[in-house]
mmCIF file of C-alpha atoms in Angstrom:
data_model
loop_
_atom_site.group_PDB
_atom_site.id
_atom_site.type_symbol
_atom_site.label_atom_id
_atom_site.label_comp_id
_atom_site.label_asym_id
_atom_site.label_seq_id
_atom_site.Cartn_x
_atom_site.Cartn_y
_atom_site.Cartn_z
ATOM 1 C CA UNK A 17 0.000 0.000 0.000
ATOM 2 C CA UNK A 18 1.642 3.109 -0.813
ATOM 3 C CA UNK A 19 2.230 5.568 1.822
ATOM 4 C CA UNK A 20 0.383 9.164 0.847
ATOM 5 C CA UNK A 21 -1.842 10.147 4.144
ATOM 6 C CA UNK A 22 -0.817 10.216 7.597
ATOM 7 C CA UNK A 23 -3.546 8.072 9.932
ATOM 8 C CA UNK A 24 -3.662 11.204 11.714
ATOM 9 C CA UNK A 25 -6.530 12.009 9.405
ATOM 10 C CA UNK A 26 -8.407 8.555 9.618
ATOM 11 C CA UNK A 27 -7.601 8.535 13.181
ATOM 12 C CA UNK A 28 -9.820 12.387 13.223
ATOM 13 C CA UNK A 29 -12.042 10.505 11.111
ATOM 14 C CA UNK A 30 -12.522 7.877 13.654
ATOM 15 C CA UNK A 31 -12.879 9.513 16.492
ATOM 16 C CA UNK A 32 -15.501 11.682 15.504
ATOM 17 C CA UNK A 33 -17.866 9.268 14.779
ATOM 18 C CA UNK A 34 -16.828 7.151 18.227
ATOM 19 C CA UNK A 35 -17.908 10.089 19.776
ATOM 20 C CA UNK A 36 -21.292 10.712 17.833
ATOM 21 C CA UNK A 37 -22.200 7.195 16.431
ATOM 22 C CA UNK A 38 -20.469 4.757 17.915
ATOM 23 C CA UNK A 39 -23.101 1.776 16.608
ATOM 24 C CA UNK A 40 -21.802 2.745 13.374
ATOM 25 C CA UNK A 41 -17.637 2.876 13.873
ATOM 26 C CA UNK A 42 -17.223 -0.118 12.144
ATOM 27 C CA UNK A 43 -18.831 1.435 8.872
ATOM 28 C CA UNK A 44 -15.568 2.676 8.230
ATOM 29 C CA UNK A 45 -13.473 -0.211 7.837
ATOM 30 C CA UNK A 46 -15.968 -2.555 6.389
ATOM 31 C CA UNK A 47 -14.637 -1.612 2.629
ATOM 32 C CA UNK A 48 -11.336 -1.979 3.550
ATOM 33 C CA UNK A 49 -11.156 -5.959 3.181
ATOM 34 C CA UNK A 50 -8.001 -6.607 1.636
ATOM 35 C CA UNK A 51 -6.377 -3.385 1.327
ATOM 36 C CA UNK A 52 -4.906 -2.861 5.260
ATOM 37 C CA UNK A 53 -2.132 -4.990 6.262
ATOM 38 C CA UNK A 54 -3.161 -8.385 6.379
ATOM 39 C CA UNK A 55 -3.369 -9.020 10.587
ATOM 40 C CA UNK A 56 -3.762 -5.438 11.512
ATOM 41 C CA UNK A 57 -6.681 -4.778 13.482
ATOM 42 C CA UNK A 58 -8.266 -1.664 11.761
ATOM 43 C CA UNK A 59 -9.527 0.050 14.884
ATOM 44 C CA UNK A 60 -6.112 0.180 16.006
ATOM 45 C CA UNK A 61 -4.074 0.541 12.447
ATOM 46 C CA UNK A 62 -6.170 3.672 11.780
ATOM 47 C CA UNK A 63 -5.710 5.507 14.647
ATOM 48 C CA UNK A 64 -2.425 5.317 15.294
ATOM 49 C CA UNK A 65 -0.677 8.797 13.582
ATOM 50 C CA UNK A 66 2.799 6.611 12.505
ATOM 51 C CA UNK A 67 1.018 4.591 10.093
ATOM 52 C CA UNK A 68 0.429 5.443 6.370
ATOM 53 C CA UNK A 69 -2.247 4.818 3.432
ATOM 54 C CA UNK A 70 -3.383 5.435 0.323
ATOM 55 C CA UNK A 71 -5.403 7.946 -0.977
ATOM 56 C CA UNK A 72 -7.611 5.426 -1.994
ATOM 57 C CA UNK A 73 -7.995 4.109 1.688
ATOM 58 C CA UNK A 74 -8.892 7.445 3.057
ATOM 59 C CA UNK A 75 -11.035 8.613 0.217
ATOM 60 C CA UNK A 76 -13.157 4.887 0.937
ATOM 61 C CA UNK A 77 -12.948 6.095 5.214
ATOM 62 C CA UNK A 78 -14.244 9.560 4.060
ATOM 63 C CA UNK A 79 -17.228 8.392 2.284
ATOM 64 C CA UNK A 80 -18.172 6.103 5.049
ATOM 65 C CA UNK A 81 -17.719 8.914 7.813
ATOM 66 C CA UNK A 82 -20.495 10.614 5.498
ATOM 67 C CA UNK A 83 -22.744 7.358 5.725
ATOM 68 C CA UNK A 84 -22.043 6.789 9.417
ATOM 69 C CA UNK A 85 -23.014 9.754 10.614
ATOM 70 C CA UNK A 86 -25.573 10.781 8.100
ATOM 71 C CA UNK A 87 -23.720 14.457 7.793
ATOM 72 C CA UNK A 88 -22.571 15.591 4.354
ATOM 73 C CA UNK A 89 -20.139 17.853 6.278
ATOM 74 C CA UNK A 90 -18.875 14.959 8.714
ATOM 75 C CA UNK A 91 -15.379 15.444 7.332
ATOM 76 C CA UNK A 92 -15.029 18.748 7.490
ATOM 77 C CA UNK A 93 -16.466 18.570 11.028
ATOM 78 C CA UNK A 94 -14.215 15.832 11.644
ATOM 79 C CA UNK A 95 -11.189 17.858 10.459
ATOM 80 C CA UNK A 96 -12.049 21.288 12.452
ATOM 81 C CA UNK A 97 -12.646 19.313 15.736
ATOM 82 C CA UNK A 98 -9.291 17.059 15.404
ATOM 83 C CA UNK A 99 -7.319 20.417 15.822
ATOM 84 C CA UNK A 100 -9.939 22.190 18.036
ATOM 85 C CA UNK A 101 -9.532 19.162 20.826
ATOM 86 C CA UNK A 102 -5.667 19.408 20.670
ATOM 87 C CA UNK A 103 -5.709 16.307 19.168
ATOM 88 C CA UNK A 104 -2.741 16.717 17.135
ATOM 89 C CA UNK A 105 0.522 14.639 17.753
ATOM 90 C CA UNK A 106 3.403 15.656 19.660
ATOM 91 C CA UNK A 107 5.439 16.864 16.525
ATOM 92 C CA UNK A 108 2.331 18.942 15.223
ATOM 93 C CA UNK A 109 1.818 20.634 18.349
ATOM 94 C CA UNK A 110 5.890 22.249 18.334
ATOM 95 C CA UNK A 111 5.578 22.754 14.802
ATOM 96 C CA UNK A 112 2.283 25.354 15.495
ATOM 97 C CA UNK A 113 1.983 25.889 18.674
ATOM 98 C CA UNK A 114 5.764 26.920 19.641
ATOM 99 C CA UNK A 115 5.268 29.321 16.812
ATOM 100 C CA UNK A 116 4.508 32.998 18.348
ATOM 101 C CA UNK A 117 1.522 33.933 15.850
ATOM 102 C CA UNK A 118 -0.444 31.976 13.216
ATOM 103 C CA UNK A 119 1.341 33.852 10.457
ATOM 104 C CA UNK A 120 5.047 32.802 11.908
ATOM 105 C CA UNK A 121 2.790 29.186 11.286
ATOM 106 C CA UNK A 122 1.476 29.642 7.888
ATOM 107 C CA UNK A 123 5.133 30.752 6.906
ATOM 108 C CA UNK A 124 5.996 26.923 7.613
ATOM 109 C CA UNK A 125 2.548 25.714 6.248
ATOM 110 C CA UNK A 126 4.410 23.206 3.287
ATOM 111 C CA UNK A 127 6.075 21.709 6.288
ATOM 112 C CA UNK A 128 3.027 21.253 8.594
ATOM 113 C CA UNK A 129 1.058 19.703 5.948
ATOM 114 C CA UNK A 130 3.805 17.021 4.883
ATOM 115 C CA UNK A 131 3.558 15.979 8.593
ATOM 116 C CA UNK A 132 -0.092 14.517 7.165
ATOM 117 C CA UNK A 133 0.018 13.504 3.546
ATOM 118 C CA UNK A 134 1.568 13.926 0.347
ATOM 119 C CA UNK A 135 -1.844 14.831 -1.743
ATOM 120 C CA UNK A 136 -0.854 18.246 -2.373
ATOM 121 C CA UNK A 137 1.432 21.276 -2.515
ATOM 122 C CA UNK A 138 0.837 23.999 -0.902
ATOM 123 C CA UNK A 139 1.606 27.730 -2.280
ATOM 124 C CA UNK A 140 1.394 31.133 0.185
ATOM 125 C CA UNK A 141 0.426 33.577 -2.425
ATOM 126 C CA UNK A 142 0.307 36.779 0.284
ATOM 127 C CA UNK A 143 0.496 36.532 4.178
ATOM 128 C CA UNK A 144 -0.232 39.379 6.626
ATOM 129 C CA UNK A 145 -0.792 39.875 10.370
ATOM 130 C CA UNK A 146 -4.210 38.784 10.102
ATOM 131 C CA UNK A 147 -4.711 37.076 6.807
ATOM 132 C CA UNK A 148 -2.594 34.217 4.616
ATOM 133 C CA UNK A 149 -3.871 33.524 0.696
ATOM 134 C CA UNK A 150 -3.051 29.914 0.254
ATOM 135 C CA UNK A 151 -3.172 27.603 -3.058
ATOM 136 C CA UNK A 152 -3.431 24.197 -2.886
ATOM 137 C CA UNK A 153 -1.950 22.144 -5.912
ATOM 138 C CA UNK A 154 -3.878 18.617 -5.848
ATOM 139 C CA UNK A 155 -1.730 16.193 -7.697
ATOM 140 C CA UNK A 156 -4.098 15.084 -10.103
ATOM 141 C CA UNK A 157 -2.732 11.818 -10.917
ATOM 142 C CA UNK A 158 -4.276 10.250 -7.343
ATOM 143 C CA UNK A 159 -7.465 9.544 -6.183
ATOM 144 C CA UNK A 160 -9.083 12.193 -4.571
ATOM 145 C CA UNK A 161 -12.819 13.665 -3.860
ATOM 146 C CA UNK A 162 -14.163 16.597 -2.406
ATOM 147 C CA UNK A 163 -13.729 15.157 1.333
ATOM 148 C CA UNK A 164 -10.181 16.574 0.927
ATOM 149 C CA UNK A 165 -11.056 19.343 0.503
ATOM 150 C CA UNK A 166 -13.256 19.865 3.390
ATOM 151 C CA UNK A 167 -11.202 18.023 5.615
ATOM 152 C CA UNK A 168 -8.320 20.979 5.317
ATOM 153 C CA UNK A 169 -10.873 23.403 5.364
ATOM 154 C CA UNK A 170 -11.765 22.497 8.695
ATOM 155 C CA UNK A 171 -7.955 22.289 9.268
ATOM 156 C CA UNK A 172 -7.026 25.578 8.797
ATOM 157 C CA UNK A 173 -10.134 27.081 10.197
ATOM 158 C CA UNK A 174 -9.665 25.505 13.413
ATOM 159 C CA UNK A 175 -5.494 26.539 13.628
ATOM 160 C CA UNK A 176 -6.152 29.305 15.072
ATOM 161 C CA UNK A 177 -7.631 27.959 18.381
ATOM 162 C CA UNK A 178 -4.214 26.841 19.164
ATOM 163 C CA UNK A 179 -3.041 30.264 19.971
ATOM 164 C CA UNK A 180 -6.586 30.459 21.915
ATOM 165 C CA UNK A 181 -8.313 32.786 19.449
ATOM 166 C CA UNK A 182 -11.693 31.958 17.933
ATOM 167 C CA UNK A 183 -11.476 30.097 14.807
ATOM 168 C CA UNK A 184 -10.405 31.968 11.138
ATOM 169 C CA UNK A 185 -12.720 32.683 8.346
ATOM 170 C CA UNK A 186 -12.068 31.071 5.398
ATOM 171 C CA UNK A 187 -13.520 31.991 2.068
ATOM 172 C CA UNK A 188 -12.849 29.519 -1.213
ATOM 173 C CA UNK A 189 -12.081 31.430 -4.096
ATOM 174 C CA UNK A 190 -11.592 28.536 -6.265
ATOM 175 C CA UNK A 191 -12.139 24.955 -5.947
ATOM 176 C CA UNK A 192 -9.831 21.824 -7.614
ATOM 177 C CA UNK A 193 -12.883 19.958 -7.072
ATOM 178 C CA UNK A 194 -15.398 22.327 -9.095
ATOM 179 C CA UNK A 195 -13.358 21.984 -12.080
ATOM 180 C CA UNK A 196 -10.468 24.993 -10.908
ATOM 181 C CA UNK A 197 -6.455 24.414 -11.110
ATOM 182 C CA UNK A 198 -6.098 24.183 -7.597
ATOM 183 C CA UNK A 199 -7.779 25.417 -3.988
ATOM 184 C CA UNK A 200 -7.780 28.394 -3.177
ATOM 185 C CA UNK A 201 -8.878 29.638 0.338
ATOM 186 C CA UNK A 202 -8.158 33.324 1.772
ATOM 187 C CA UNK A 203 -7.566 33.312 5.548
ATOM 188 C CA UNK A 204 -8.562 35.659 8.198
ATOM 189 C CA UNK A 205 -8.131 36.468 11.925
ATOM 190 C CA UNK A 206 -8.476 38.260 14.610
ATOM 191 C CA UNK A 207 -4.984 39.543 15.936
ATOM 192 C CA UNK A 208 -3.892 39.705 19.488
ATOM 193 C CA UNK A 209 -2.361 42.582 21.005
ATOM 194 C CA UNK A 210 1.137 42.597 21.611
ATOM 195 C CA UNK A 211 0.961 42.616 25.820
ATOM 196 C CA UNK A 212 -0.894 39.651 25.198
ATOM 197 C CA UNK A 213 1.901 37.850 22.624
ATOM 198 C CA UNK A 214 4.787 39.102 25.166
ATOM 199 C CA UNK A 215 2.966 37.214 28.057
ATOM 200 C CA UNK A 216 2.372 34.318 26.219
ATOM 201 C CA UNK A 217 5.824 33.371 25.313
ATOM 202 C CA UNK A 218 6.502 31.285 28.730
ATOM 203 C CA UNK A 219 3.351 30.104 28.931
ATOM 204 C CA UNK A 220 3.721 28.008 24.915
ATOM 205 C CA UNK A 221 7.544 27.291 26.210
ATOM 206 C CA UNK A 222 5.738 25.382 29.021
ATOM 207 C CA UNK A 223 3.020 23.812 27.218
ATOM 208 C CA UNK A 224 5.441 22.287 24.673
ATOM 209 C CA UNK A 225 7.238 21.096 26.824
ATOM 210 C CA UNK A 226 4.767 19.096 28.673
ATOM 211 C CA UNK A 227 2.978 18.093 25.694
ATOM 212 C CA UNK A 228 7.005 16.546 24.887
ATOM 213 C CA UNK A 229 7.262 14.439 27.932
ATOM 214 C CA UNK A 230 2.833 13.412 27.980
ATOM 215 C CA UNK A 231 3.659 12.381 24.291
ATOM 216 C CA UNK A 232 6.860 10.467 24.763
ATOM 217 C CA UNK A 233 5.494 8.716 27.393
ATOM 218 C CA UNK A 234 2.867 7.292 24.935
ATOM 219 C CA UNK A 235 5.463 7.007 22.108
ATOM 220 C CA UNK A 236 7.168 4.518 24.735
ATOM 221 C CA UNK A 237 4.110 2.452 24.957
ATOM 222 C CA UNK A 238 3.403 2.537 21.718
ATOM 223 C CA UNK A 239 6.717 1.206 20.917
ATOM 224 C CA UNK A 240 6.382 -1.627 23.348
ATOM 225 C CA UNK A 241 3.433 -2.800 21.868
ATOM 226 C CA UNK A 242 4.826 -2.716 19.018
ATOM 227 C CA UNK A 243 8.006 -4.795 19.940
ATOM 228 C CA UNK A 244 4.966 -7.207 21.093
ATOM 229 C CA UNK A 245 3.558 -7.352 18.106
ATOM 230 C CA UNK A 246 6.457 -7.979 15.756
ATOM 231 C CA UNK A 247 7.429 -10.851 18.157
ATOM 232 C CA UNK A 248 3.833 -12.588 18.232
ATOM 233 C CA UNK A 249 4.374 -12.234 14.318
ATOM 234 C CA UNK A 250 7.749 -13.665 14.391
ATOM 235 C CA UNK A 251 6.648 -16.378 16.192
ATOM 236 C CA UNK A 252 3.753 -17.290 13.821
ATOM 237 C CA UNK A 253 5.943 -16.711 10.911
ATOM 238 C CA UNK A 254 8.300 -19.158 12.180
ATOM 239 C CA UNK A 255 5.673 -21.820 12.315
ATOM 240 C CA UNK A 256 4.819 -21.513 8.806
ATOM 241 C CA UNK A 257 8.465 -21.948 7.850
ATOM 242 C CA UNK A 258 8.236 -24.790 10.063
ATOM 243 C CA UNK A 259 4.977 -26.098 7.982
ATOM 244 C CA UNK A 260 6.242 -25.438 4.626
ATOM 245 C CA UNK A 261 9.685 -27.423 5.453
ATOM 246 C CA UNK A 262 7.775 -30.464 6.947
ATOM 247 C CA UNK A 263 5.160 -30.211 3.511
ATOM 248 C CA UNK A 264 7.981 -30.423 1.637
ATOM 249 C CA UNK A 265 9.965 -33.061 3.479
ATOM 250 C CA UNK A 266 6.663 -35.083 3.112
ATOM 251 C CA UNK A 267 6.502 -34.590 -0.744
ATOM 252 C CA UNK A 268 10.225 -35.375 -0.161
ATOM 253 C CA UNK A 269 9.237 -38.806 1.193
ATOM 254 C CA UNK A 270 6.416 -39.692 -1.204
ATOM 255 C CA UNK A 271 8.379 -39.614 -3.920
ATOM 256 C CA UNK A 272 11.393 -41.327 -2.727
ATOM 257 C CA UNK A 273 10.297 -43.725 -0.016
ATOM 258 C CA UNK A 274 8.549 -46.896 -2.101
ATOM 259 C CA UNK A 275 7.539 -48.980 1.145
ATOM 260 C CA UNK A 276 3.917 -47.976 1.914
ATOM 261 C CA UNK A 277 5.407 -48.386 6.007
ATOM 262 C CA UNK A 278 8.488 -46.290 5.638
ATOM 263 C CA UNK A 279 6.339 -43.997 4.150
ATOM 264 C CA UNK A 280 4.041 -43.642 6.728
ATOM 265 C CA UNK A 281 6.198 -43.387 9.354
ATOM 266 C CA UNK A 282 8.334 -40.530 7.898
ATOM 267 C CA UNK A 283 5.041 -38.675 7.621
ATOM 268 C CA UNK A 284 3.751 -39.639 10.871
ATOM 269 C CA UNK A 285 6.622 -38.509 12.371
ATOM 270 C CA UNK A 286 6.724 -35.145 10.601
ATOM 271 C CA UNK A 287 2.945 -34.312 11.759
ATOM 272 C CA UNK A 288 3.566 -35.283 14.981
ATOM 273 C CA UNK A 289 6.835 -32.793 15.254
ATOM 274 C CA UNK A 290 4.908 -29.929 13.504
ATOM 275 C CA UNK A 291 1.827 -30.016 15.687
ATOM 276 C CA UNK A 292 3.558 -30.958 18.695
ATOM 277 C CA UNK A 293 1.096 -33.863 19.226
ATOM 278 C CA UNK A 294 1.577 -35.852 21.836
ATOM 279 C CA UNK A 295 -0.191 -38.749 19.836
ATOM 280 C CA UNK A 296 -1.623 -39.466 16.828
ATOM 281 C CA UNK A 297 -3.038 -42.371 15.166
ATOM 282 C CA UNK A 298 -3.017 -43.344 11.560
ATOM 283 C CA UNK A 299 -5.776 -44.885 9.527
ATOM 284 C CA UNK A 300 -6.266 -45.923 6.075
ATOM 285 C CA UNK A 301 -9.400 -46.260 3.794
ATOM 286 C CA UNK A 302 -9.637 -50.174 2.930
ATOM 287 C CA UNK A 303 -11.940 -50.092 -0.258
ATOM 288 C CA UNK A 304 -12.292 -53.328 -0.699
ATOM 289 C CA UNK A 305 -13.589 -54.373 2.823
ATOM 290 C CA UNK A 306 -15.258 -50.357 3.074
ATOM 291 C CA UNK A 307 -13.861 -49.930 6.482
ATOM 292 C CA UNK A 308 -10.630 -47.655 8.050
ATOM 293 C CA UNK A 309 -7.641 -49.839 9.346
ATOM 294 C CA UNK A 310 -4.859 -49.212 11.713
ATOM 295 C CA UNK A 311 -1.601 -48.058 9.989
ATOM 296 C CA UNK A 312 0.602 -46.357 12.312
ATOM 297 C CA UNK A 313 0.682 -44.664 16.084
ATOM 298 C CA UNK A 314 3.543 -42.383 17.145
ATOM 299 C CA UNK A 315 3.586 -41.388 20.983
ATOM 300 C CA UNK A 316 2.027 -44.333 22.204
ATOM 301 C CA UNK A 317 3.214 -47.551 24.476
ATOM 302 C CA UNK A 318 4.666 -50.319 22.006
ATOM 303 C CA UNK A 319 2.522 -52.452 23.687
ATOM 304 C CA UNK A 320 -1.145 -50.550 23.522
ATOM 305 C CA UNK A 321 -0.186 -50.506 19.948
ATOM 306 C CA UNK A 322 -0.710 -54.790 19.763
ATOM 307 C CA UNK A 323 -4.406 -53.984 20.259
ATOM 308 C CA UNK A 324 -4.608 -51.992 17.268
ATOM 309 C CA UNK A 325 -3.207 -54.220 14.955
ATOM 310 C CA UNK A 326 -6.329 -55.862 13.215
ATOM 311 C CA UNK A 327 -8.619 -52.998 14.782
ATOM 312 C CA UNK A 328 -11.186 -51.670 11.887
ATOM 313 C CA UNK A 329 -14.088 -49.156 11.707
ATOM 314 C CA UNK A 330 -17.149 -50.140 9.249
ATOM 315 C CA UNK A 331 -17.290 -46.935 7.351
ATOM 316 C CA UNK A 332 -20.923 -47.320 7.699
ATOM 317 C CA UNK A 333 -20.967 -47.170 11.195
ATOM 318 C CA UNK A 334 -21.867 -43.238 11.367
ATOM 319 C CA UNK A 335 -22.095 -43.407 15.727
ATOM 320 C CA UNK A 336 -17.872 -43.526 15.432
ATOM 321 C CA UNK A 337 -16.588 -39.985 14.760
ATOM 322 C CA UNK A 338 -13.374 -41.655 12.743
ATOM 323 C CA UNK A 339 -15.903 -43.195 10.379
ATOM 324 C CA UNK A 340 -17.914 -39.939 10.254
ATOM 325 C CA UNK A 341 -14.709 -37.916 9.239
ATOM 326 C CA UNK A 342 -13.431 -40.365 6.653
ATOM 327 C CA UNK A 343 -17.023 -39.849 5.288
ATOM 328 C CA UNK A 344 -17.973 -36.725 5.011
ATOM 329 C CA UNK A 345 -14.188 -35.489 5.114
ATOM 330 C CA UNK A 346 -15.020 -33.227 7.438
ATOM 331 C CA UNK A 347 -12.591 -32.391 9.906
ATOM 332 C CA UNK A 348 -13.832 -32.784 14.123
ATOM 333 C CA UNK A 349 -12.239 -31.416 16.955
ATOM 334 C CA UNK A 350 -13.097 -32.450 20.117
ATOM 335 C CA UNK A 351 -11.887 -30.147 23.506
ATOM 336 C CA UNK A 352 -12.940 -31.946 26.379
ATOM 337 C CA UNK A 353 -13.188 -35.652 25.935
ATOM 338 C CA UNK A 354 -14.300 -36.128 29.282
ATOM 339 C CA UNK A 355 -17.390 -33.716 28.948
ATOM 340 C CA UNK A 356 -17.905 -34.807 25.527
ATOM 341 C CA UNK A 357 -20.063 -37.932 23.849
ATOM 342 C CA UNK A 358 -17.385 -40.315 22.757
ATOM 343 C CA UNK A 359 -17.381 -43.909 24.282
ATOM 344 C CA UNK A 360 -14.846 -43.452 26.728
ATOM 345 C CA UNK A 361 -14.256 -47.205 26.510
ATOM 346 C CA UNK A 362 -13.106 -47.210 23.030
ATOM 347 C CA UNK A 363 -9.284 -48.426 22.485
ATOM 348 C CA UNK A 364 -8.277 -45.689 20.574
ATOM 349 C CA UNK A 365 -8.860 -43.453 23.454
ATOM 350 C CA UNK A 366 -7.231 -45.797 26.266
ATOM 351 C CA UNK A 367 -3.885 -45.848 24.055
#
């Protein structure tokens, strides 16, 4: 999957509808079969700000925001409020907030928005005190809808509550997504007076600087779990090496081993060190006489195994759960023998 938006947008996306439909949270993943890293859990791939997607992936998370909450405007909402609620990461937050006025932070507004995606450049055409004329150059070659568009409108609308004034206007002179070159919003805000900047200098030293340590902390967890994860994956990706060397040392033996016995046994042997059974039994398919006969144990007591020697199962005889697996070649697991139906009596379970 190729690596255009930041999840800090899907995670926006997210948690605005947890917080206004949560019934419907899972609306935005459902498309997704297929196209998130195969045993990622969505919930958690989506929300966390380090991972990447495709345009494709967010454009399919914006359209179900829309259907989940039933709002034509959900994105844009989504957008405003993700910045509103401080609910950018800890990078973000220096990058605007340690800034001493929102122009000092549309200056650096190229570098902010790489932080998210790679959808777009973005051009300052003229910048003031208390206004900033921005294009924004959609590469056309990707997959991208209106949502986009709304979702950085509510962006750069809501910016300006991080130096606690109310949010900007924003008027949209042209629109990529109307048929125009590019996006074009003009910017405006209310200035603060300069007693108020001069004061405000220690107080965004100190906020940054706890925002540092409350976000590192998390970045330590989050690295953790991730050093969990990769080893729960390296584990299960050793067993499959494990499977695919014992499949082949099996086709290994089938086509080099002529004695039906030897045969078996090899195989026997590799199932039993794959699974880490501590037995198994082996039984064949006699045509001619239509019933399953003993072929070969591994695990058990040489001399339990004498009992088994001319020990059949009528195929017919559907009451035996061999018989009903070798018939309708369905596999049967069984948990709790004790608890469950089976004959306790039977030989093959007093090996």
């Amino acid at each position: 999957m190729k690596r255009q938006i930041s999840c800090f947008n899907t995670k926006a996306l997210l948690d605005y509808v947890r917080a206004r439909n949560p019934e419907n949270l899972h609306f935005l993943w459902e498309p997704l079969k297929g196209k998130l890293p195969v045993g990622e859990d969505p919930e958690q791939f989506l929300t966390d700000p380090n991972n990447w997607i495709s345009t494709e992936v967010c454009r399919d998370i914006m359209e179900q925001t829309r259907i989940a909450t039933s709002d034509e405007m959900a994105v844009y909402k989504a957008g405003f409020e993700s910045v509103r609620q401080r609910k950018l990461g800890y990078i973000e937050k220096i990058l605007v907030r340690a800034f001493l006025t929102p122009k000092h932070a549309f200056r650096k507004v190229q570098k902010i928005n790489d932080r998210f995606n790679k959808s777009k450049k973005v051009e300052i055409i003229s910048i003031s005190n208390s206004r900033a004329l921005l294009r924004l150059r959609w590469f056309s070659d990707l997959s991208l809808t209106r949502d986009f568009c709304l979702m950085n409108k509510g962006i750069y609308q809501a910016m300006l509550t991080m130096w606690d004034l109310p949010p900007a206007k924003l008027e949209e002179r042209v629109c990529f997504f109307e048929g125009g070159p590019y996006c074009e919003y003009e910017i405006s805000w209310k200035r603060k007076t300069l007693w108020k900047l001069f004061f405000r200098r220690p107080a965004v030293k100190r906020q940054v600087l706890n925002s540092l340590v409350e976000e590192m902390e998390k970045d330590k967890d989050l690295i953790r779990n991730k050093y969990e994860q990769v080893t729960r994956l390296n584990e299960e990706l050793q067993k499959k090496v494990t499977y695919l060397f014992s499949l082949q040392e099996a086709s290994h033996a089938i086509v080099s081993i002529l004695d039906e016995q030897g045969l078996i046994e090899t195989i026997m042997n590799l199932l039993a060190g794959v699974t880490g059974l501590h037995r198994a039994i082996l039984f064949l398919v006699d045509d001619k006489r239509e019933s399953l006969r003993f072929a070969r144990a591994v695990g058990a007591v040489d001399s339990s195994l004498e009992r088994l020697v001319d020990y059949e199962i009528p195929l017919d005889r559907m009451s035996n759960i061999l018989a009903r697996v070798a018939a309708t070649g369905t596999p049967r697991f069984v948990k709790d023998v004790e608890k469950s139906n089976l004959r306790k009596g039977n030989i093959v379970l007093n090996l």
